[in-house]
C-alpha positions as MATLAB code, in Angstrom:
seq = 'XXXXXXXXXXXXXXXXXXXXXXXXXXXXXXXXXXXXXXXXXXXXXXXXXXXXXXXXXXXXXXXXXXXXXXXXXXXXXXXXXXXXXXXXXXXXXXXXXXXXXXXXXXXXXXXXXXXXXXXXXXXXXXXXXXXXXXXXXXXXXXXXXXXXXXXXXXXXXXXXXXXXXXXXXXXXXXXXXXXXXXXXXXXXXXXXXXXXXXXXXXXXXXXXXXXXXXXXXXXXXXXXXXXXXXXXXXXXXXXXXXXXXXXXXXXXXXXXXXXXXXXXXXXXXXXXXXXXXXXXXXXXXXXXXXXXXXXXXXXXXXXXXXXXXXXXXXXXXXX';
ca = [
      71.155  -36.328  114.161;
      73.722  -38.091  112.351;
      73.521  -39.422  109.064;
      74.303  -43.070  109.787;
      72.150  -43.110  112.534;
      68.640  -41.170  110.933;
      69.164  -43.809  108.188;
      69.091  -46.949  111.017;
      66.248  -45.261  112.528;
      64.221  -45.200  109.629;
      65.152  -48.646  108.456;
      63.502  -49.855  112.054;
      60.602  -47.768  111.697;
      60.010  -49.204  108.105;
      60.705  -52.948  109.662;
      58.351  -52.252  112.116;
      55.565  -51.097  109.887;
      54.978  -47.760  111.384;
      56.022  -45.452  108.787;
      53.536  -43.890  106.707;
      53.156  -45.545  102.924;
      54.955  -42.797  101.392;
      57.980  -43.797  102.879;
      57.735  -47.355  102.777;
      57.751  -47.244   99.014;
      61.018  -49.489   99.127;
      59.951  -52.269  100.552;
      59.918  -55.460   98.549;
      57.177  -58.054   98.568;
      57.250  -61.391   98.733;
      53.900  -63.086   97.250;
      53.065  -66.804   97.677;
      50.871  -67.824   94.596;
      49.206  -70.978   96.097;
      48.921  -72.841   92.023;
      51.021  -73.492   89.570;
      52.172  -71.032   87.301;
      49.121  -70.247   84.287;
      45.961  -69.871   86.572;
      44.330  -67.833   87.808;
      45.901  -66.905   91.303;
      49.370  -66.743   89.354;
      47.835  -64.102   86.639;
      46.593  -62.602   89.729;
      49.673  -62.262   91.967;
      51.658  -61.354   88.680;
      49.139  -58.752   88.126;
      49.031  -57.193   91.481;
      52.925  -57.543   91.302;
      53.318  -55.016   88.734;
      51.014  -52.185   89.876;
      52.553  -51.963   92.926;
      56.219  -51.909   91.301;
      54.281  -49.784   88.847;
      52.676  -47.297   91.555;
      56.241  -46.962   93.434;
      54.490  -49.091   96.135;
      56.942  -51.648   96.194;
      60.933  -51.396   95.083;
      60.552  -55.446   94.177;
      58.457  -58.247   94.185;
      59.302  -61.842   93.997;
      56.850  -65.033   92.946;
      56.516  -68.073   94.855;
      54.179  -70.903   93.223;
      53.327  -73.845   95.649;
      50.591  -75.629   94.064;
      47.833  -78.690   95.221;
      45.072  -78.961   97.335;
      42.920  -75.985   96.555;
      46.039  -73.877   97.678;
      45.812  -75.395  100.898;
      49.771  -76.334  100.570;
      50.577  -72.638   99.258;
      48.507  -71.805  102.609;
      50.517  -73.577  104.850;
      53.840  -72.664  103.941;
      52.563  -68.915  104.058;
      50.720  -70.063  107.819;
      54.495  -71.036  108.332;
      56.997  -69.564  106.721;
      55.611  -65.725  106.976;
      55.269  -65.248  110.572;
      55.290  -61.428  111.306;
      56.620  -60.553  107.741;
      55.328  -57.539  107.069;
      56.022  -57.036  103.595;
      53.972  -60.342  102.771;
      51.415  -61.417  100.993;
      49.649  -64.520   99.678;
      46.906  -64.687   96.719;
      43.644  -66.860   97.616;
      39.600  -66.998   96.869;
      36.553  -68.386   96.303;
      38.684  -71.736   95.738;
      41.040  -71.653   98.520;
      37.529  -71.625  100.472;
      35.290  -74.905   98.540;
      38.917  -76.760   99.108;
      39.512  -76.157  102.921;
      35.800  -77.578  103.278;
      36.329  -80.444  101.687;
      39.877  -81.035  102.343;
      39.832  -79.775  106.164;
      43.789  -79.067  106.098;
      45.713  -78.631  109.100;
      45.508  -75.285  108.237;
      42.637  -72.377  108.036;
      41.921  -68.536  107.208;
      42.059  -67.835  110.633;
      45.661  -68.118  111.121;
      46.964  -65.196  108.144;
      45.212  -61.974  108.013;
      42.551  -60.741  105.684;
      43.742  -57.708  103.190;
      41.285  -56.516  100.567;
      39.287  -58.929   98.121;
      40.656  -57.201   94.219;
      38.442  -59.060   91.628;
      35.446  -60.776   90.787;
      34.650  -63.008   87.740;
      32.624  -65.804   86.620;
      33.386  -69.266   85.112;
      32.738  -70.457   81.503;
      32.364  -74.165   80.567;
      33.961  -74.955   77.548;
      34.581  -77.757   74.354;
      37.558  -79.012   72.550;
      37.313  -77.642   69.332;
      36.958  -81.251   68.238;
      34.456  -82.411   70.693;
      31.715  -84.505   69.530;
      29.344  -82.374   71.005;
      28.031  -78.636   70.030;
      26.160  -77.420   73.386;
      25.623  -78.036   76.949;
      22.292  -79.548   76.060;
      24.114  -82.573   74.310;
      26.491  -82.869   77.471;
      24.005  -83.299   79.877;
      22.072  -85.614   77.943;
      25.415  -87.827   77.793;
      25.202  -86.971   81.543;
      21.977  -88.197   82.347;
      22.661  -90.945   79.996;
      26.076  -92.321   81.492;
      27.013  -89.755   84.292;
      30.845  -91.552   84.297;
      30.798  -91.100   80.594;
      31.071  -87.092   80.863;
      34.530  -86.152   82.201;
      35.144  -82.702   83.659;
      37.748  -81.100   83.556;
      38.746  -77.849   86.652;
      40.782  -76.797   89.223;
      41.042  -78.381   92.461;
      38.312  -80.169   94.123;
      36.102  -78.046   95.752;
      36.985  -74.963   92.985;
      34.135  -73.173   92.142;
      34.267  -74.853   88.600;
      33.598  -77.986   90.472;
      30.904  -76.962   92.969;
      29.107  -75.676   89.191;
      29.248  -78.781   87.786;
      28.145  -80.654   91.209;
      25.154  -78.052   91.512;
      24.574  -78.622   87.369;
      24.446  -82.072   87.768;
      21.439  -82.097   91.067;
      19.753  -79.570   88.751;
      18.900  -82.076   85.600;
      18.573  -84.964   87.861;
      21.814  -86.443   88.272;
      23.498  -87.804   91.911;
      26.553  -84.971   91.971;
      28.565  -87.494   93.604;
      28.431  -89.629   90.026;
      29.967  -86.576   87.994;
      33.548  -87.624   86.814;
      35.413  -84.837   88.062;
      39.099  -83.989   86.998;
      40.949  -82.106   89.449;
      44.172  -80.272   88.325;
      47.077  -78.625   90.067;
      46.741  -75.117   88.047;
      45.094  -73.506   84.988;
      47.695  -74.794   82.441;
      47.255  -78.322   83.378;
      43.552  -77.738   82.658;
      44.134  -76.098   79.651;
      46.587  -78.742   77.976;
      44.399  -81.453   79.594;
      41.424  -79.895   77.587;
      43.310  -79.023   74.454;
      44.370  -82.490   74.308;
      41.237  -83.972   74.519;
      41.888  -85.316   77.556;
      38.316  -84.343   79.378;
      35.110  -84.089   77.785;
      34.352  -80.234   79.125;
      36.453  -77.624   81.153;
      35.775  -75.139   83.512;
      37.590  -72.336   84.965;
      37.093  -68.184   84.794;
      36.609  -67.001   81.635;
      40.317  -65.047   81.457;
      42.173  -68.292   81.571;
      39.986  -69.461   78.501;
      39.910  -66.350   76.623;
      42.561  -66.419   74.190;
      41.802  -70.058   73.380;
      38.427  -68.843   73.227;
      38.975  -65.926   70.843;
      41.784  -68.206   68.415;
      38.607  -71.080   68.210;
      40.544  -73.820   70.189;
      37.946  -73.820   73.106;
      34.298  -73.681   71.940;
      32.098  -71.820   75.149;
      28.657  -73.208   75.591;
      27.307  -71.620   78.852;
      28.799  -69.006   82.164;
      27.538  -69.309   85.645;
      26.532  -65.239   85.561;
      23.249  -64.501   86.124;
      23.530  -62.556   82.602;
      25.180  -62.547   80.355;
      28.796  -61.625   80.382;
      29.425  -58.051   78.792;
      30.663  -58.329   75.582;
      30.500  -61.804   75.555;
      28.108  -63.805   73.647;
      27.851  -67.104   75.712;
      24.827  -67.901   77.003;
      24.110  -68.269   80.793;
      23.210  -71.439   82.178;
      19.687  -70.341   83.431;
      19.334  -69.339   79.784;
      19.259  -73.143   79.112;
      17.304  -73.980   81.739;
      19.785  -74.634   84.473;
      19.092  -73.089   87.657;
      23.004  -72.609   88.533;
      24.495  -69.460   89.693;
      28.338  -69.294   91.150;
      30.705  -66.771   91.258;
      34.118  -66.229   91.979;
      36.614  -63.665   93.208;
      39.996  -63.444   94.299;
      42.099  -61.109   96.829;
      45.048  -61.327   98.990;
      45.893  -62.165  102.878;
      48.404  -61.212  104.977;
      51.274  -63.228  107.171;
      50.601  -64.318  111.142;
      51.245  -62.296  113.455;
      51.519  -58.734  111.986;
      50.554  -55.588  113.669;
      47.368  -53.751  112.811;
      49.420  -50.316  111.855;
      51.355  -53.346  109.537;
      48.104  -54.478  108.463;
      47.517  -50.972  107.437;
      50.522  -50.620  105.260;
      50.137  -53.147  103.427;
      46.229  -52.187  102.683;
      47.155  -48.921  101.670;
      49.845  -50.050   99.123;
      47.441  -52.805   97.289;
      45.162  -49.754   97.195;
      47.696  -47.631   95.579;
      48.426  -50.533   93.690;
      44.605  -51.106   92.450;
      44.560  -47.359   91.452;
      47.321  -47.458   89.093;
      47.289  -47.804   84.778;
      48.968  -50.975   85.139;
      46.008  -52.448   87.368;
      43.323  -50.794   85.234;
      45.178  -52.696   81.876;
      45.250  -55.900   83.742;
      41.277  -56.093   84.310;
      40.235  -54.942   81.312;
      42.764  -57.803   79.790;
      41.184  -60.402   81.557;
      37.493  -59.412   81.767;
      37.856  -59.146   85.903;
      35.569  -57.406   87.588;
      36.912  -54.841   90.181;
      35.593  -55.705   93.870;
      37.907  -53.464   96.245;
      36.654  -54.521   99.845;
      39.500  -54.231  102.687;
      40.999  -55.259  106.231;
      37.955  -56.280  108.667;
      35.062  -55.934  106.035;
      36.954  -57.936  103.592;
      37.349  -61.128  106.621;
      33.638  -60.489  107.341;
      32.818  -61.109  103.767;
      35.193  -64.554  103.701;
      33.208  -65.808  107.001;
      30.290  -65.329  105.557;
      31.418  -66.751  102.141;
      32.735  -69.828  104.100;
      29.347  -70.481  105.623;
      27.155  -70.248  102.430;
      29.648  -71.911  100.467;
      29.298  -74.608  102.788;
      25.842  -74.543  102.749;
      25.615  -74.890   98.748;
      27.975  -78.033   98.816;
      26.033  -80.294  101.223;
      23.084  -78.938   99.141;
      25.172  -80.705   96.000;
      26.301  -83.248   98.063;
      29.885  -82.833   98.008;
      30.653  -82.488  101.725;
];
């Protein structure tokens, strides 16, 4: 076989997603990051970026941050703009989730297709460093005192930050649907919007907080764990005696449309990618959690997360 014409053949056997992983190496990614730039999902994507340019599972990647709506606008330019792209992939969680439900887009899950869930974490409620108050004891009895009063500061509506302080709020005795909830577009709005001043307590995973946390510009006064978090001496909210437990995770989807030995590709090279130094550096950076879980398990797990995430908001009576 000719040289010219082995080279073409390969090229539409890598288009067509049928080569094995090994020799698909050079295939560049293109990975929608449904916030803006700072959050989670976009420390995420980043992350994942560089193990797999890292592992030689990728020749390049490029970033695309469409923010708003719980990622549900990210979503549907992915739903769109990705049909059949093989070499695709879009960021999403626990969020993405608690904001379809109470946003209902025109657009679902059920249209991209389900890759591997990477991390899991839980979120941390935190002070200004000049807030009048010292503890989540003296926030909720402002709460209970003037619900309007206490303003919370998150991502989007329906992010797991939110559906804490919804569930936090039914716990002590307060109608969720009085909490004054802040939504923002991405972790650094929330950030500057709680740096500022500008909310009365944040919310978010504790990596986007840390280094605030650690340089005394955040004060932490309670995590949704169950225990506390390693290493970390915040104490739970059950600890105070708030029955609220929530966590979160985060993995990636693939485009519309794509074929299942496709599917498989792209599986195997955000597994290479997970196994790499660069990967291992990344969660030990932010405090994540590794939670590997792939192709039809992984979309088993989100149905089932959809349903009892569901099931928890009408509880808190946010749907």
């Amino acid at each position: 076989m000719r040289r010219d014409t082995f080279l073409k053949s390969l090229a539409a056997l890598a288009a067509a997603g049928v080569l094995p992983v090994s020799a698909q190496t050079a295939s560049a990614i293109k990975m929608m990051l449904p916030a803006n730039p700072g959050g989670g999902w976009d420390s995420t994507g980043r992350a994942l970026g560089k193990a797999l340019l890292d592992s030689g599972a990728a020749s390049s990647v490029t970033y695309d941050n469409k923010g708003g709506a719980a990622g549900a606008i990210g979503l549907a330019q992915f739903v769109n703009g990705s049909k059949g792209d093989p070499n695709a992939l879009m960021v999403m969680g626990a969020v993405m989730l608690g904001g379809i439900i109470t946003g209902k887009p025109p657009v679902n899950l059920s249209q991209v297709t389900p890759i591997a869930r990477l991390t899991s974490e839980y979120n941390v409620f935190v002070l200004p460093a000049d807030s009048p108050y010292k503890s989540m004891a003296e926030v909720i009895a402002q709460l209970k005192k003037d619900p309007g009063s206490v303003k919370w500061g998150g991502g989007s509506r329906g992010s797991t930050e939110h559906i804490a302080a919804a569930m936090l709020a039914r716990e002590v005795g307060v109608d969720p649907a009085k909490i004054n909830y802040v939504a923002f577009r991405g972790g650094g709005e929330a950030i500057a919007a709680i740096l500022g001043n500008n909310v009365t307590i944040g919310g978010s995973g504790y990596s986007e907080f840390a280094e605030y946390i650690a340089s005394g510009k955040m004060k932490p006064i309670g995590v949704t764990s169950n225990q506390r978090l390693k290493g970390i001496n915040v104490p739970t909210l059950k600890e105070q005696g708030v029955n609220v437990e929530i966590g979160n995770w985060r993995g990636v989807y693939g485009a519309p449309g794509i074929s299942a030995e496709q599917r498989k590709s792209l599986i195997d090279r955000v597994a290479k990618a997970v196994k790499s130094p660069s990967w291992a550096e990344a969660l030990q950076k932010n405090g994540w959690t590794p939670a590997w879980m792939a192709g039809d398990e992984f979309g088993n797990f989100v149905d089932n997360e959809f349903a009892s995430l569901r099931a928890t908001m009408v509880k808190a009576g946010m749907v």
